[in-house]
Coordinates of C-alpha atoms and ligand atoms in Angstrom, one line a residue:
X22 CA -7.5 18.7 -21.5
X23 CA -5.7 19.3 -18.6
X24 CA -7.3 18.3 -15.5
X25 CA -8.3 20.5 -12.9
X26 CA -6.5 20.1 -9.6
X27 CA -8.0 20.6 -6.0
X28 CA -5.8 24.1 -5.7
X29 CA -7.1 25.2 -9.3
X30 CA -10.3 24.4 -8.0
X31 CA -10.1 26.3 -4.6
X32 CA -8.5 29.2 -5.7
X33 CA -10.6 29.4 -9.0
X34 CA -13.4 29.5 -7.1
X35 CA -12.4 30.8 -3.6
X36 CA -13.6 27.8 -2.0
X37 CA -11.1 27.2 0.5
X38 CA -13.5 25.6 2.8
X39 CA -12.7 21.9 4.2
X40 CA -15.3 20.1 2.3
X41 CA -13.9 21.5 -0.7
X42 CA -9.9 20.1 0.0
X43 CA -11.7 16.7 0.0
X44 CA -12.1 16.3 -3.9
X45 CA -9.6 16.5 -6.1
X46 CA -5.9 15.7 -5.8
X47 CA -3.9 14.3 -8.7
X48 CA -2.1 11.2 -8.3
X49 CA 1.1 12.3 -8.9
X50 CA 0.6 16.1 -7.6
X51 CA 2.9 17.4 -4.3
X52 CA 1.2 17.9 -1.1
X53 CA 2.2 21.3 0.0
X54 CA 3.0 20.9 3.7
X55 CA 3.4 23.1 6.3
X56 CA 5.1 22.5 9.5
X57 CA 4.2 23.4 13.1
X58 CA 7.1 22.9 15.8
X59 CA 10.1 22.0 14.2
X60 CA 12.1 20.4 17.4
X61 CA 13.0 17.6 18.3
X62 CA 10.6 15.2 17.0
X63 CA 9.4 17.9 14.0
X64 CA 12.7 18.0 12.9
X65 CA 12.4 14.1 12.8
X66 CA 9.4 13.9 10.9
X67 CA 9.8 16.8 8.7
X68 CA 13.3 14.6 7.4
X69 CA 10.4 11.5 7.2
X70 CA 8.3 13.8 4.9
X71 CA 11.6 14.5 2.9
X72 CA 12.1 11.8 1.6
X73 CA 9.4 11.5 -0.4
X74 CA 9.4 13.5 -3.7
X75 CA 5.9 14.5 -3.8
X76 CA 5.6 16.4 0.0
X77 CA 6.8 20.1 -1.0
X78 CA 7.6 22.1 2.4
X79 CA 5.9 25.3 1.7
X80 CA 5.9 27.1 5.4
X81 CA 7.5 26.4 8.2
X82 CA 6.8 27.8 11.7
X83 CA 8.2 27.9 15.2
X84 CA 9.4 30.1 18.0
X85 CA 12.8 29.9 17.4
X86 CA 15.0 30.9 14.4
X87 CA 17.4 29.1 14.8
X88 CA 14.9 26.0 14.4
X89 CA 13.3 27.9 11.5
X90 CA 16.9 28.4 9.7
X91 CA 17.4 25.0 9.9
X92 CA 14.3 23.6 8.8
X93 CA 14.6 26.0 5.5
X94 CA 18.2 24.9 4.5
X95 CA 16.9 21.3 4.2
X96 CA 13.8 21.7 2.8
X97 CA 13.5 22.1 -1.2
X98 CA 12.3 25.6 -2.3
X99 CA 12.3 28.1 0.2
X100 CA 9.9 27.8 2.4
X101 CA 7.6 30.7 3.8
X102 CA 8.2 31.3 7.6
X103 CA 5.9 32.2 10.4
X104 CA 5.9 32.0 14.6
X105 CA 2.2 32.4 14.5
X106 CA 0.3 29.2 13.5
X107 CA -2.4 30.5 12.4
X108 CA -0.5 33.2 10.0
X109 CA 0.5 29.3 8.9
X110 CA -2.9 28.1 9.0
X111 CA -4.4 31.2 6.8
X112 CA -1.8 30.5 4.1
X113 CA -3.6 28.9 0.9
X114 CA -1.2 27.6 -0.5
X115 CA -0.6 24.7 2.6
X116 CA -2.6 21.8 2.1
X117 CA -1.3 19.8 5.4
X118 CA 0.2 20.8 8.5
X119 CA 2.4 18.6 10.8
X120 CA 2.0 19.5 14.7
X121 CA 5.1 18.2 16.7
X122 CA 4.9 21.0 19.4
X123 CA 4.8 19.9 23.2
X124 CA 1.2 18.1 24.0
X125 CA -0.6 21.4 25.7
X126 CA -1.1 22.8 22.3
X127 CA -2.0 19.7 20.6
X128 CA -5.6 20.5 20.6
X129 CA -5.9 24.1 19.9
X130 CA -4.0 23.5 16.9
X131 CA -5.2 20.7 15.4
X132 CA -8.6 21.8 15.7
X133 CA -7.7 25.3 14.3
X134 CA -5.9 23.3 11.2
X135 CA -9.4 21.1 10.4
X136 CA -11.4 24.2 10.5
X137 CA -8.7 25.6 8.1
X138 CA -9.7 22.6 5.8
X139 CA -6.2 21.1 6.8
X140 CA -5.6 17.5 6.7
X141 CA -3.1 16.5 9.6
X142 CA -0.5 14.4 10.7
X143 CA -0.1 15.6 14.8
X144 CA 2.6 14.2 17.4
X145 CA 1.5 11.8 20.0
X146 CA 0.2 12.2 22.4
X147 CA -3.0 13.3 20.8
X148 CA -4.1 15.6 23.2
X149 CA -3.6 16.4 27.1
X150 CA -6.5 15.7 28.7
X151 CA -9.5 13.2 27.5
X152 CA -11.7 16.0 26.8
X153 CA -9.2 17.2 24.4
X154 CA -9.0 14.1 22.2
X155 CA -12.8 13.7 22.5
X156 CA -13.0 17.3 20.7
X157 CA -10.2 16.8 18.2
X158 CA -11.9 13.3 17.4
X159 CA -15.5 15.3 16.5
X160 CA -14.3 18.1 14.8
X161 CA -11.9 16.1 12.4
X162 CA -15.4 13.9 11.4
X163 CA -17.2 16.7 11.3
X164 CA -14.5 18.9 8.9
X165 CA -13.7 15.3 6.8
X166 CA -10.6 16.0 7.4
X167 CA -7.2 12.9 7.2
X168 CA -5.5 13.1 10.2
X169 CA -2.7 10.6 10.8
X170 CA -1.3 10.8 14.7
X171 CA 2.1 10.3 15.5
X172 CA 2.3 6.6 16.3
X173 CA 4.3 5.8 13.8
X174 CA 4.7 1.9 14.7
X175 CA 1.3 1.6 12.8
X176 CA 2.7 2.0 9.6
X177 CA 5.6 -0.4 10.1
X178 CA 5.1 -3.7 8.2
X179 CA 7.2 -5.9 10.3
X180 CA 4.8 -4.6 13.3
X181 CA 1.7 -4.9 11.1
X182 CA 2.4 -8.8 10.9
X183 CA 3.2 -9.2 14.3
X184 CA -0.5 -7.5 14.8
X185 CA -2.3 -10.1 12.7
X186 CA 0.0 -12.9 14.5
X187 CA -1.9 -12.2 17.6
X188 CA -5.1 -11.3 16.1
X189 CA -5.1 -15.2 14.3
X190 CA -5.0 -16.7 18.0
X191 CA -1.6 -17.4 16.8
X192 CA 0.0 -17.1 20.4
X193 CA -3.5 -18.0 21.7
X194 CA -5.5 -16.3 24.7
X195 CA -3.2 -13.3 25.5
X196 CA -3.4 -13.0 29.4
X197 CA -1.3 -10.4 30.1
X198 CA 0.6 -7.7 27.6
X199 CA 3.3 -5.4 29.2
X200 CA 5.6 -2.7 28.1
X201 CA 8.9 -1.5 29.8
X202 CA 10.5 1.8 29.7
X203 CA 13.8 1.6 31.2
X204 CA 16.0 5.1 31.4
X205 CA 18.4 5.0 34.5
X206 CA 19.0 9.2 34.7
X207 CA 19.8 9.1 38.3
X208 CA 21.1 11.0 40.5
X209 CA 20.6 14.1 39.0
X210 CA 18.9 14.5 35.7
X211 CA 17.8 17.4 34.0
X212 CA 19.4 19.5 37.0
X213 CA 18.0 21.7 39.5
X214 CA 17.4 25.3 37.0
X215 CA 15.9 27.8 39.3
X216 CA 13.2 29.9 38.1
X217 CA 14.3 33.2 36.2
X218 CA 13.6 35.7 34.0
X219 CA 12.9 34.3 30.8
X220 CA 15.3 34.9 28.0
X221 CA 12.4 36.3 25.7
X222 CA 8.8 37.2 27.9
X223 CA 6.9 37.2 24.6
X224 CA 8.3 33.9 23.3
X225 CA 7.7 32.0 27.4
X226 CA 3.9 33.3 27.2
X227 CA 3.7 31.9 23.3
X228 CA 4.7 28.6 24.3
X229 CA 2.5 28.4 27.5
X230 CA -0.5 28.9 25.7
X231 CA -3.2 27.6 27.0
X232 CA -1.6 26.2 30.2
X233 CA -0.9 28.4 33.0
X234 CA 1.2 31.3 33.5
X235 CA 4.0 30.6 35.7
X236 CA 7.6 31.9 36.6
X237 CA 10.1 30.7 33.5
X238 CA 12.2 27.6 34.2
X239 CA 14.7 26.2 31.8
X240 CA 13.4 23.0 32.5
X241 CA 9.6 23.4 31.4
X242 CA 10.5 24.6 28.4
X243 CA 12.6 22.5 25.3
X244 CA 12.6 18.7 25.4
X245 CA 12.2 18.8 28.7
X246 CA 8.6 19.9 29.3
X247 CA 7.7 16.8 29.2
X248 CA 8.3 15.7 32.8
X249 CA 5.9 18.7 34.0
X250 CA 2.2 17.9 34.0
X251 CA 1.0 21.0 32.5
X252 CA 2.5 20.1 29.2
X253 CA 2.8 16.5 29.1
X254 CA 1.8 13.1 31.3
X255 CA 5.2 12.0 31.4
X256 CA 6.8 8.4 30.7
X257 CA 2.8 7.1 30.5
X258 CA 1.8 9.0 27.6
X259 CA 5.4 9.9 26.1
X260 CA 6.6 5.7 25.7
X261 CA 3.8 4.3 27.2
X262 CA 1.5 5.7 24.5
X263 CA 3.4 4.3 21.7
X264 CA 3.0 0.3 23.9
X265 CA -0.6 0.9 24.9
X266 CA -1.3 1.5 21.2
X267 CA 1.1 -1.8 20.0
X268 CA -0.8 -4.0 22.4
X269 CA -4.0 -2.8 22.5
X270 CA -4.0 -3.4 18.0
X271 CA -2.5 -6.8 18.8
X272 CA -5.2 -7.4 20.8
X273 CA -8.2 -5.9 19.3
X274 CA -9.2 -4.1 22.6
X275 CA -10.3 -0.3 22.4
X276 CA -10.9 0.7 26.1
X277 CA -9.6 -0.3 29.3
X278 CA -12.7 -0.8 31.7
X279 CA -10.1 0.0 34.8
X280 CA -7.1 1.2 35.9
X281 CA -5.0 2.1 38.9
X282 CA -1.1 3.0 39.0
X283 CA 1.8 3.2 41.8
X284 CA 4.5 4.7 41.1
X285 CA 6.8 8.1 42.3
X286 CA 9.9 10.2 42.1
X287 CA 12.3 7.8 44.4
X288 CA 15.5 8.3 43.6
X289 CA 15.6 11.8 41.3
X290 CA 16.9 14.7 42.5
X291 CA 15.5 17.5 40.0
X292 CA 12.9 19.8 39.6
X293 CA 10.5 17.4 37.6
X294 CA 7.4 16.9 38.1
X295 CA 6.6 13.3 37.2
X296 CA 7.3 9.9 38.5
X297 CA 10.8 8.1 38.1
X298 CA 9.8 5.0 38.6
X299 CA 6.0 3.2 37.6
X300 CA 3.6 0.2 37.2
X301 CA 0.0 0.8 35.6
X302 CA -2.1 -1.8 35.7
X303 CA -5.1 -1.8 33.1
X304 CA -7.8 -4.2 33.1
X305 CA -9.5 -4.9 29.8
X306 CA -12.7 -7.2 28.4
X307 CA -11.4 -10.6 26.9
X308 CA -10.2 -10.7 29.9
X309 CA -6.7 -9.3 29.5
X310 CA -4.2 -7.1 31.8
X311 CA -2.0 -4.9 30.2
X312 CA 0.9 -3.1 32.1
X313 CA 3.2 -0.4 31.7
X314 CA 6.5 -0.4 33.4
X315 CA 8.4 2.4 34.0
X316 CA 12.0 2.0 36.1
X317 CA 14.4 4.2 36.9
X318 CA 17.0 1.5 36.0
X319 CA 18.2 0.6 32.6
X320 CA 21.3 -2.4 32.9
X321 CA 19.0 -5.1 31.3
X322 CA 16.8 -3.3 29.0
X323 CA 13.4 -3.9 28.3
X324 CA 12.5 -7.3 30.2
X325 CA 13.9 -10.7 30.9
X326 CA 14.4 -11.0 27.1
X327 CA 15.7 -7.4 26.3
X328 CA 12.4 -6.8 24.9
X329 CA 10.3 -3.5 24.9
X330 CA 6.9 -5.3 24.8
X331 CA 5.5 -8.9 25.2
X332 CA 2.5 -10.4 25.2
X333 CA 1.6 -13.8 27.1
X334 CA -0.7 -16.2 25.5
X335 CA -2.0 -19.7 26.6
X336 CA 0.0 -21.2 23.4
X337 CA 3.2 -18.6 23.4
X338 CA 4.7 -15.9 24.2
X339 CA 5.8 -12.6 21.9
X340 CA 8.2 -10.6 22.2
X341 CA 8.7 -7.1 20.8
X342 CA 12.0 -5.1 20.0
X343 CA 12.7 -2.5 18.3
X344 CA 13.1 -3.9 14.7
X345 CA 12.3 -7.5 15.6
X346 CA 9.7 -9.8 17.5
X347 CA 9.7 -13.2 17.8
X348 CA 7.2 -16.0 19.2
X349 CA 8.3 -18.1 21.9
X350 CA 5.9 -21.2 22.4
X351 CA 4.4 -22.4 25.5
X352 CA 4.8 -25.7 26.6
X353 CA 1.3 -27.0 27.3
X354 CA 0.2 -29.6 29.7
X355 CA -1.5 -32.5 27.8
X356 CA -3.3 -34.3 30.7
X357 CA -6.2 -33.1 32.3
X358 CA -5.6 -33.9 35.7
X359 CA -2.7 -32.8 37.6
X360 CA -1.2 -34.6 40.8
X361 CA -2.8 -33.0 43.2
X362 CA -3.7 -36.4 45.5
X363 CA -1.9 -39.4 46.6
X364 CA -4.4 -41.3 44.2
X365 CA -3.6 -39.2 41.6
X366 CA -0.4 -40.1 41.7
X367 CA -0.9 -43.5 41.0
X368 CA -1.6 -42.9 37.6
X369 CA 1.6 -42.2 36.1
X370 CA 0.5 -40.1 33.3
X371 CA -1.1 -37.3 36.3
X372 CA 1.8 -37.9 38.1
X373 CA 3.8 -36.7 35.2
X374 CA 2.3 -35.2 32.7
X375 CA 3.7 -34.6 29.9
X376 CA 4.2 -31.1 27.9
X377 CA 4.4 -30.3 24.4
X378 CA 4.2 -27.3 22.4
X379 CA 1.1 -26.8 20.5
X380 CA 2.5 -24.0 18.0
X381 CA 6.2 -23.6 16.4
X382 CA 8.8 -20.7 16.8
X383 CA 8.2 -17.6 14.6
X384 CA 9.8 -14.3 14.0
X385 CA 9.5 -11.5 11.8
X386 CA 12.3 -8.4 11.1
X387 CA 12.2 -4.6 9.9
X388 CA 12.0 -1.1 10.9
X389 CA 9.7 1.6 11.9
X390 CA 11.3 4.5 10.4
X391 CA 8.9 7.3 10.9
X392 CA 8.7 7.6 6.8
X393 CA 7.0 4.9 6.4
X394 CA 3.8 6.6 8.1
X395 CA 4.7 10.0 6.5
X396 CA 4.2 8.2 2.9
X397 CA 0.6 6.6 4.8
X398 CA -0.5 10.4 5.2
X399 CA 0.3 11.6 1.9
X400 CA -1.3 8.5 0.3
X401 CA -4.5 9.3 2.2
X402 CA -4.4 12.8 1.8
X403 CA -5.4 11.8 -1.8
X404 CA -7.1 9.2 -1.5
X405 CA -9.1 10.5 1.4
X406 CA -8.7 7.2 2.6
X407 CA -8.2 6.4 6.6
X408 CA -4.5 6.4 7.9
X409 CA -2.9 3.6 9.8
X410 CA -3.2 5.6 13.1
X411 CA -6.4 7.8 12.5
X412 CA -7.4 10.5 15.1
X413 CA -10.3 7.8 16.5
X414 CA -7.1 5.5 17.1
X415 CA -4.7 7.7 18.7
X416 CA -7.6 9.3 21.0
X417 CA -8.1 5.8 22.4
X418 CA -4.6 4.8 22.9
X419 CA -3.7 8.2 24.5
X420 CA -7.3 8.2 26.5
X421 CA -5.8 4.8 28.2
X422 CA -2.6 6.4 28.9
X423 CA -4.3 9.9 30.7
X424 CA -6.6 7.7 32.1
X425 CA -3.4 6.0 34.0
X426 CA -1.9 9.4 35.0
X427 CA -5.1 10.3 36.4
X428 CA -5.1 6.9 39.1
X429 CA -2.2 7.6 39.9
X430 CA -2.6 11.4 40.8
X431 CA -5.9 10.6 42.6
X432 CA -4.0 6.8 44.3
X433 CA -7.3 4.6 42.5
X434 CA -8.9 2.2 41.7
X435 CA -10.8 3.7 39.0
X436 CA -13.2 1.9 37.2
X437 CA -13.9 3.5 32.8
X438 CA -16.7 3.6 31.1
X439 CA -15.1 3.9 27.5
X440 CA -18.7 4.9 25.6
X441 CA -19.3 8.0 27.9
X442 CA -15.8 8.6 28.8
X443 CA -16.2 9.2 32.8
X444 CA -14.9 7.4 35.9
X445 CA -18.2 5.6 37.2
X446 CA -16.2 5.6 41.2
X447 CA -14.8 8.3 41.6
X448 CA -16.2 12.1 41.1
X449 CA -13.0 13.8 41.8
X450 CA -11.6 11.4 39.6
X451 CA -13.3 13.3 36.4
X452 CA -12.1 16.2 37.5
X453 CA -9.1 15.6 35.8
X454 CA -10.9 14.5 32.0
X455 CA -10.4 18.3 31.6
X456 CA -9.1 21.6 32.3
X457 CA -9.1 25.2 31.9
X458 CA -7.2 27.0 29.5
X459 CA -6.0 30.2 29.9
X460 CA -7.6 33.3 28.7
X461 CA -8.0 33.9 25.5
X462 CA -7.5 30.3 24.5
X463 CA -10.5 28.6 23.7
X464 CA -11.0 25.7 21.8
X465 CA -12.9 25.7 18.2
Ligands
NAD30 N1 6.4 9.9 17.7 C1 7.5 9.9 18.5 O1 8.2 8.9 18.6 C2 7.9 11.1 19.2 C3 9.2 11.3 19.6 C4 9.5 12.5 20.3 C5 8.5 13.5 20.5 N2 7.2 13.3 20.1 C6 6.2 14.3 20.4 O2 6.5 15.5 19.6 C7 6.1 16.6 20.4 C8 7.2 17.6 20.5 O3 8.3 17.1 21.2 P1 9.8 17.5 21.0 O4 10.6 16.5 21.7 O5 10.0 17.7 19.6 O6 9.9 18.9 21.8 P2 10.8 20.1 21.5 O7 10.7 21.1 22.6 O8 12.1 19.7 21.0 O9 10.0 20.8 20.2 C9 8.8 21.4 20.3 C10 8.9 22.6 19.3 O10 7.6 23.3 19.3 C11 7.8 24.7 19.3 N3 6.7 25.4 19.8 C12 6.2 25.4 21.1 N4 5.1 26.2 21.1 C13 4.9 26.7 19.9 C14 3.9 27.6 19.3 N5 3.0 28.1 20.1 N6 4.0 27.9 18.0 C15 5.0 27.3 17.2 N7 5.9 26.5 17.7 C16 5.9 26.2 19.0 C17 9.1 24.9 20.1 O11 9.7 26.1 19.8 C18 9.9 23.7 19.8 O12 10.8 23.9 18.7 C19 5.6 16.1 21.7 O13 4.2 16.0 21.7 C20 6.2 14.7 21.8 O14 5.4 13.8 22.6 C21 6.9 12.1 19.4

């Protein structure tokens, strides 16, 4: 007999309701996928899905044609196209969607998708604002939906082990845990656009969704929207997420308990919004600080050691690079007492004590090609299993990162309380967990 699938079964009985995607899926059956914003990064992750033999692209959507036309003559089959989402959404025959549009629609659209009975795979940063990735976190529990979020170093084994390296103690009480992102675009940058007439009114007020109407610029728009705050939190929670999320899994840490930032646009001469140049400062239980560096300034790349992350521990340090990280141990005083008085110093072995390394060098070597995590969502999506980045995970790591943007906008100290998600010194502060959407936009 031949079994009965999870699309015989919904359109058999007309039960396209998200409790009833979360039964059957044949091992080796596709996963119909549809695509939201096919950009930059969709493009990217779309090409991710691609190479696996069992994700089928069956509709594509985004504002521009040119986009669409490109994302059809790769993908197998011909594709349906849309420039309405949720044309995309109401389509039966999708059983995932992939959200890669700027991060002021993150929300509406993800939570739209898990009401659709959607699983998703959505772009980091989860959301824009806390509140945001509080909702999306809810409603994908509540619809049982599998969401994987863009982080993809999650789903990179090389990274995975360096994870559990820290985790073991291996590099031993990790002090402080930093990342650096390093892009030296001065003087000019992304230019000086005035304000116009947009090219295509109808097409400027689609992508603004939710976020308020204002006069079209070039520069708000593709790519680059996300040095304005109405779209995006800049370097903090475009890089920085990806590092908060790396160091906050090799430490075992979910929330920050406080936070403050300086930072500011020093040397750039163009219309954006956000800072050029950054240090965040998080403090976390354990105890443990955890920084993100942003410099306008790029000759040495990454840190002392050319690294994008490290993490300092009493026994060793790690450091992380693109396809690589490697352990550099500590050397560790073995006497108790110090010098620190002429009597002391009588005893030779105060006087000089003598250091030794209490672990050995280690490394480990790969890549975090952003198909790895694509194959992680199609695995879960039939097993209903939890991806390596769930929505729970990617709220948290982007939380920390909004959290940062808002210290800095409000020049805090701001102490979290991660449980009910509010600043506990600062009332103006909280202000900034949220905001509101444009009219009609509401969301689900
Ligand atoms: N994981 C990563 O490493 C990584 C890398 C780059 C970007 N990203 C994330 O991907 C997202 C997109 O960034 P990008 O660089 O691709 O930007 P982009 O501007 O190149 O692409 C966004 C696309 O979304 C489309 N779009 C906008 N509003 C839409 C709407 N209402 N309906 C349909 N389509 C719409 C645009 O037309 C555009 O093609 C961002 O959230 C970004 O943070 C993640």
């Amino acid at each position: 007999m031949t079994p009965v699938t999870r699309r015989d079964f919904t359109k058999a009985a007309g039960l396209a309701t998200a409790l009833s995607y979360s039964r059957i899926f044949g091992a080796n059956e596709r996963i119909h996928m549809g695509y939201v914003g096919l950009g930059n990064r969709g493009d990217q992750v779309h090409d991710g899905f691609l190479e696996h033999g069992d994700a089928q692209t069956v509709a594509i959507c985004d504002l521009r044609e040119d986009y669409l036309d490109f994302a059809a003559k790769k993908s197998r089959g011909a594709p349906k196209r849309y420039t309405d989402y949720k044309k995309l959404l109401e389509d039966k025959d999708v059983d995932a969607v992939m959200i890669a549009t700027p991060d002021h629609w993150h929300a509406l659209m993800f939570v739209d998708a898990c009401h659709a009975g959607k699983d998703v795979y959505v772009e980091k940063p989860l959301s824009l604002t806390v509140a945001e990735g509080r909702r999306m976190v809810e409603v994908a529990d509540q619809t049982k939906r599998v969401v994987q979020v863009g982080i993809h170093r999650r789903s990179a084994k090389f990274l995975q082990e360096a994870a559990a390296y820290v985790q073991s103690g291996g590099i031993g009480h990790v002090t402080v845990a930093k990342g650096y992102h390093l892009y030296n675009e001065w003087p000019n940058g992304i230019g000086n656009a005035p304000d116009s007439t947009p090219p295509n009114e109808e097409m400027w007020n689609q992508w603004l969704g939710p976020s308020p109407k204002v006069p079209y610029n070039k520069n708000r728009m593709f790519y680059d929207f996300r040095w304005f705050y109405n779209y995006s939190g800049g370097q903090v929670t475009n890089f920085g997420v990806h590092y908060m999320d790396m160091l906050r899994w090799c430490l075992g840490k979910d929330a920050p308990k406080a936070v403050t930032v300086m930072g500011g646009k020093y040397v750039m001469k163009d219309n954006r919004e956000i800072p050029d140049t950054l240090e965040a400062l998080w403090e976390f239980d354990g105890p443990s600080l955890m920084v993100f560096s942003q410099y306008n300034s790029s000759a040495a790349g990454g840190n002392i050691q050319g690294a994008e992350m490290e993490l300092r521990g009493t026994k060793g340090t790690m450091y992380i690079h693109g396809n690589r990280w490697d352990v550099v141990p500590e050397k560790v005083t073995e006497a108790n007492v110090p010098a620190r008085t002429p009597v002391d110093r009588v005893t030779e072995k105060a006087y000089n004590p003598s250091k030794k390394t209490v672990i050995e060098p280690a490394s480990g070597k790969g890549s975090d090609d952003t198909a790895f995590h694509a194959r992680n969502f199609l695995d879960c999506v039939k097993s209903r299993a939890k991806c390596n980045c769930d929505v729970l995970t990617g709220h948290q790591s982007t939380a920390a990162t909004l959290i940062a943007n808002i210290a800095l906008k409000t020049k805090s100290y701001l102490e979290w309380d991660a449980k009910a998600e509010k600043f506990t010194n600062n009332a103006v502060a909280n202000k900034y967990l949220s905001y509101q959407y444009r009219a009609p936009y509401k969301l689900g």
